[in-house]
Short mmCIF file of C-alpha atoms in Angstrom, two decimals:
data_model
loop_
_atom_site.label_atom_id
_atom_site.label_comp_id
_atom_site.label_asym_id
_atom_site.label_seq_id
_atom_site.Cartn_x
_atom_site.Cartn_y
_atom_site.Cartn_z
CA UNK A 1 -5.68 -6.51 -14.08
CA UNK A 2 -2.33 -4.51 -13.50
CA UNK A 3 -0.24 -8.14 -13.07
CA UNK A 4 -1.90 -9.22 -16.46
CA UNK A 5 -1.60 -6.11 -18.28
CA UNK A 6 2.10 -5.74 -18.24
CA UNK A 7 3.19 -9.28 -18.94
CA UNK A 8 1.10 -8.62 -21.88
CA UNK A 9 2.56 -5.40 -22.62
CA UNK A 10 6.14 -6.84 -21.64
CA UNK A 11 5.76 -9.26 -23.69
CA UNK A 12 4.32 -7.28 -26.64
CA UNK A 13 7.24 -4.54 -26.59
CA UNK A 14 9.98 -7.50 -26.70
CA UNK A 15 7.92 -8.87 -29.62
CA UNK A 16 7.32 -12.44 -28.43
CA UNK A 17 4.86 -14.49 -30.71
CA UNK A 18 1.64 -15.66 -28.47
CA UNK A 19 2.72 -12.50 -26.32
CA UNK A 20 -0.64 -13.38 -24.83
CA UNK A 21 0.76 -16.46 -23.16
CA UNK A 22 2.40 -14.08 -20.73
CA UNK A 23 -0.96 -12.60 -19.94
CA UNK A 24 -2.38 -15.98 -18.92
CA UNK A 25 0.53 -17.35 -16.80
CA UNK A 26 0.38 -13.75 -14.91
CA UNK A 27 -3.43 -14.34 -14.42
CA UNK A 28 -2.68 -17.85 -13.42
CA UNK A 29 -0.15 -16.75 -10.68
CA UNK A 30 -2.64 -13.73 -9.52
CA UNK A 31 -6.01 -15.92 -9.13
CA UNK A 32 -4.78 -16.73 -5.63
CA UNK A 33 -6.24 -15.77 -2.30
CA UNK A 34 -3.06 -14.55 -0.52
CA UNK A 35 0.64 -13.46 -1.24
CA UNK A 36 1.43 -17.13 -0.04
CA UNK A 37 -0.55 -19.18 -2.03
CA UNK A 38 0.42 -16.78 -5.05
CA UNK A 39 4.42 -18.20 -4.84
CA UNK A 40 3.52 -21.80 -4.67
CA UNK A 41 1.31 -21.02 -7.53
CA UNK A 42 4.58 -19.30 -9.44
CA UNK A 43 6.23 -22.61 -8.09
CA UNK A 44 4.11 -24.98 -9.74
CA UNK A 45 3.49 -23.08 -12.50
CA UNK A 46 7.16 -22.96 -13.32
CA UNK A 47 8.42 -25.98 -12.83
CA UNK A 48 4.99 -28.03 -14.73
CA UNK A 49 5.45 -25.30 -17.64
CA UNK A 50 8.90 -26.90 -18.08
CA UNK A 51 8.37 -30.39 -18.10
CA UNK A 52 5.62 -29.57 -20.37
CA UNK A 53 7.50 -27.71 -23.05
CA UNK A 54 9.70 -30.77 -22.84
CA UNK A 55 6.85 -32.91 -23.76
CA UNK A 56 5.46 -30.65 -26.42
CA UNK A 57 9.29 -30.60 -28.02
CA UNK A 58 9.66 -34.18 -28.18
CA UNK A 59 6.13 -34.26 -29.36
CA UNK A 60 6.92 -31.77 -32.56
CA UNK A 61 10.58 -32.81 -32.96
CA UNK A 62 9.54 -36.02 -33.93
CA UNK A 63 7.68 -34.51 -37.07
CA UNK A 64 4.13 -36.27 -36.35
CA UNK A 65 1.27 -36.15 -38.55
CA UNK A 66 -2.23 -34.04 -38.27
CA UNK A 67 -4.10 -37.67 -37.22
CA UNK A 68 -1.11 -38.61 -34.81
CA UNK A 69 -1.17 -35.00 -33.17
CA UNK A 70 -4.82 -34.82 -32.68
CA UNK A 71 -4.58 -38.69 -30.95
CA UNK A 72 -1.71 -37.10 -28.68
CA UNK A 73 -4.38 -34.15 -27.90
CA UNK A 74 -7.09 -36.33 -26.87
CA UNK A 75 -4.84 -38.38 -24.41
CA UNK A 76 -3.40 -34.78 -22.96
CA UNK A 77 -7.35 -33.79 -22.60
CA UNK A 78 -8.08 -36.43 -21.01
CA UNK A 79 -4.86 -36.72 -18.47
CA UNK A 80 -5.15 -32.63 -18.20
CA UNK A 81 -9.12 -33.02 -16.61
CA UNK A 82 -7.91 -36.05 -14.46
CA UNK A 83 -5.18 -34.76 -12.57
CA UNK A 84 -5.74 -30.60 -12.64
CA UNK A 85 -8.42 -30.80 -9.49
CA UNK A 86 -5.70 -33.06 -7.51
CA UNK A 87 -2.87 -31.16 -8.36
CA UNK A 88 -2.50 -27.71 -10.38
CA UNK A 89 1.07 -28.08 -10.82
CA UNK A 90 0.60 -31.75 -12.43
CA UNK A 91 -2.36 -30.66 -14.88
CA UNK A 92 0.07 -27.72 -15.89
CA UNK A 93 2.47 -30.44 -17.57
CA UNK A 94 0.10 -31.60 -19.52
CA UNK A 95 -2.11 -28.25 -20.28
CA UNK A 96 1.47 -27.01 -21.55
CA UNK A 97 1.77 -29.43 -24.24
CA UNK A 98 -1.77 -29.23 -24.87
CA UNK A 99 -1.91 -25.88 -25.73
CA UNK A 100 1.58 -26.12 -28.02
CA UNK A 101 0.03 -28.91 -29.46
CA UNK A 102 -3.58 -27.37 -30.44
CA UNK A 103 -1.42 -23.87 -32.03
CA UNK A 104 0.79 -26.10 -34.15
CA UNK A 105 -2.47 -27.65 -34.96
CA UNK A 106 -3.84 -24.72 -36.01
CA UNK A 107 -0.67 -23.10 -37.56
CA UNK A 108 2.44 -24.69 -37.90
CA UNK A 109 5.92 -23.56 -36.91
CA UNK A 110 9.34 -24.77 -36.09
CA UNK A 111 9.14 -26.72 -33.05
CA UNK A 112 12.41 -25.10 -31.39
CA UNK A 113 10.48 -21.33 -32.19
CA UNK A 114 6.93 -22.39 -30.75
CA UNK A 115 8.88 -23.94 -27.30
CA UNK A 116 10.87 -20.15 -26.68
CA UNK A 117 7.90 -18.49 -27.30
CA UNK A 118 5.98 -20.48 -24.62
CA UNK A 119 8.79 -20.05 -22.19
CA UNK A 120 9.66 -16.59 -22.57
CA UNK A 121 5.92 -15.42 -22.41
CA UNK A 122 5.70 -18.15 -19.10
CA UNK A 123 8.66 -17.06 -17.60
CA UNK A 124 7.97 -12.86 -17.53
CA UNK A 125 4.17 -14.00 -16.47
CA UNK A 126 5.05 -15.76 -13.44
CA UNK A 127 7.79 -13.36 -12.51
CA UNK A 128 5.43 -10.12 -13.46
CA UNK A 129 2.28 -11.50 -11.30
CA UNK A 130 4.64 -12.76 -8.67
CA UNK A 131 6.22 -9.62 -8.12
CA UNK A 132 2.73 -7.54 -8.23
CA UNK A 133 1.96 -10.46 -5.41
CA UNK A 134 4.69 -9.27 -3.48
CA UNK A 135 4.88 -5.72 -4.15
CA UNK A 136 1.21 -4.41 -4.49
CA UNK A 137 0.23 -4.42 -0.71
CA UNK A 138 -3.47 -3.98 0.15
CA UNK A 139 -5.38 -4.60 3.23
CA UNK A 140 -8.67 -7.00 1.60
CA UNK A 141 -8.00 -10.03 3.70
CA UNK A 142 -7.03 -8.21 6.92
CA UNK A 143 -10.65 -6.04 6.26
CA UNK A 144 -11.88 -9.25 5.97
CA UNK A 145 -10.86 -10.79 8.85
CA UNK A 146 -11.97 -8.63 10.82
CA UNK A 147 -15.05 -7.79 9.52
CA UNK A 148 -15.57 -11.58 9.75
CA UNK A 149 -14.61 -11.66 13.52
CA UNK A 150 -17.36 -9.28 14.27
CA UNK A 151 -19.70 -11.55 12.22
CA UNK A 152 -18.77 -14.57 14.27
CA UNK A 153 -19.78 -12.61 17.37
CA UNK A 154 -22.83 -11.48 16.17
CA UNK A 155 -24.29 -14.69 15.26
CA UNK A 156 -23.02 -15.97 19.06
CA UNK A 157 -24.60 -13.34 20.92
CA UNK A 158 -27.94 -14.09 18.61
CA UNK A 159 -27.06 -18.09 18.87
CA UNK A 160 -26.45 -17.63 23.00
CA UNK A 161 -30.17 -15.07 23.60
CA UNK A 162 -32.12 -17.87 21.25
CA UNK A 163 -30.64 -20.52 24.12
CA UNK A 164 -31.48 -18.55 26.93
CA UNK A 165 -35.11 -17.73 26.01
CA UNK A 166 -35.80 -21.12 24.76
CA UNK A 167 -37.08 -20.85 21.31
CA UNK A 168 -36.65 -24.33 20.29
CA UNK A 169 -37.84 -23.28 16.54
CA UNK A 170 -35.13 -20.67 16.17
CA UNK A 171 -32.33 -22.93 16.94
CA UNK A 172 -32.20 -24.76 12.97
CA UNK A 173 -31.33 -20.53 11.76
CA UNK A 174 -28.98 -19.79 14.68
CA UNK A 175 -27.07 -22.86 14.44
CA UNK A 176 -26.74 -22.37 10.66
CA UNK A 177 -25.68 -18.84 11.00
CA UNK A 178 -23.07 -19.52 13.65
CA UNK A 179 -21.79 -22.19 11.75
CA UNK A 180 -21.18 -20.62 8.61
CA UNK A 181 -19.90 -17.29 10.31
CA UNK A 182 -17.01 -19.19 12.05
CA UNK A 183 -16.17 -21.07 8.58
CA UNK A 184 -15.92 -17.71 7.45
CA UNK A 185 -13.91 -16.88 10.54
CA UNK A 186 -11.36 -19.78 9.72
CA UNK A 187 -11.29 -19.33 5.99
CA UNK A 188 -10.27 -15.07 6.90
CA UNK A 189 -7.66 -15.57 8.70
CA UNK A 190 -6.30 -18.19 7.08
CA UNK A 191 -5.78 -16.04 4.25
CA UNK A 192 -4.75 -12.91 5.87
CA UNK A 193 -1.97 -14.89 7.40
CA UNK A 194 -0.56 -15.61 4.25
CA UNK A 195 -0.43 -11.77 3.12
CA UNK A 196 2.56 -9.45 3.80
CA UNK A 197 0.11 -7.39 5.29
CA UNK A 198 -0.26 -8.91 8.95
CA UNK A 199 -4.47 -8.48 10.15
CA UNK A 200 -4.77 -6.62 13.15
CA UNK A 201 -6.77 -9.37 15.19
CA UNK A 202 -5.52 -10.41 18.62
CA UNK A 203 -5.12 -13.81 18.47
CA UNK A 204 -6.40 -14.40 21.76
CA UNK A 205 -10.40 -12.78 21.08
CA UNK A 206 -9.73 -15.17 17.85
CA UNK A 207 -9.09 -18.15 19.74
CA UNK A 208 -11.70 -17.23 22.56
CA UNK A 209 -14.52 -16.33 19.69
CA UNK A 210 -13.71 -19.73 17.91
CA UNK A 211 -14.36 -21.21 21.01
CA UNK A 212 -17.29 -19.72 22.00
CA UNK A 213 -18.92 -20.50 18.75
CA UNK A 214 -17.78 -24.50 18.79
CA UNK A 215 -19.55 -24.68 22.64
CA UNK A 216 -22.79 -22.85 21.57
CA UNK A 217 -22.71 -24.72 18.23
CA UNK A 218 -22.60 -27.77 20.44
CA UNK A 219 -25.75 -26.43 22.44
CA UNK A 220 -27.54 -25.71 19.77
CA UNK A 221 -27.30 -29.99 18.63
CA UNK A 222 -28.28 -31.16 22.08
#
């Protein structure tokens, strides 16, 4: 909210047509699950955003008709949905053009106006949410990390009592519960080492709670 907010204010007090482009690229840059995977999301963002205005330009310099432009949409579509799972760097070169594309569509302008507009309001996104990555610090994924820690223990000690008094029928809900808490384990710290904000786990009980999950999850199968 705060990172989209003021690119769209920025770009609203330096009165930038489509100031709401600068909203969206923020937003893009933002939906990340760590500080980490924010920059190579600024990264990609950047660099697809400009080989896609260089698409769009050669696209509209060339003066093409309604028919031709919608034709040139449909192939973007349809290369965009392709390639944007694989890659979200690669489906932003063609989502750029797309989006150019659809607006001149819509309401024509000078090719050479339409292009600045999409790279100003890109380039104070990315560096607004990139620096609100960097510079608001909070403590979610090191909460989380821990919280998920003590989760993955829980579900042991309930995984390791079900094993020692034999209840063959409870095994299917332990083994499902262990498993998923140590995903969750995984996935945590994972992202709380890619925060500026270190988690306060010992890596050790990490390691040795990981470990104790894998041999009672292997337990549990037999």
């Amino acid at each position: 909210m705060l990172g989209t907010g003021l690119a769209g204010g920025t770009a609203l007090a330096l009165d930038l047509g489509h100031g709401y482009w600068a909203a969206v690229s923020a937003a893009a840059v933002l939906h990340s699950v760590n500080v980490r995977t924010a920059s190579q999301r600024a990264v990609q963002r950047a660099l697809g955003t400009t080989a896609g205005l260089l698409i769009a330009f050669g696209v509209l310099a060339a003066g093409p008709t309604a028919r031709t432009l919608i034709l040139v949409i449909v192939v973007l579509e349809f290369l965009l949905e392709y390639v944007v799972a694989r890659n979200y760097g690669l489906g932003i070169v063609f989502l750029t053009p797309l989006a150019l594309l659809l607006s001149d569509l819509a309401a024509p302008e000078p090719a050479g106006a339409l292009v600045l507009d999409r790279a100003a309001g890109s380039a104070i996104g990315i560096a607004v949410g990139l620096a609100c990555a960097l510079l608001v610090v909070h403590d979610h994924a090191s909460v989380r990390a821990v919280r998920a820690l003590a989760a993955c223990e829980r579900a042991a000690d309930r995984a390791r009592d079900a094993l020692a008094d034999g209840l063959v029928g409870t095994f299917p809900v332990a083994q499902a519960r262990l498993a998923a808490a140590v995903v969750e384990l995984r996935e945590a710290d994972d992202a709380a080492a890619g925060e500026l904000l270190p988690a306060e786990l010992d890596p050790a009980a990490l390691a040795a709670a990981e470990q104790r999950a894998y041999l009672l999850l292997e337990r549990l199968a037999r």
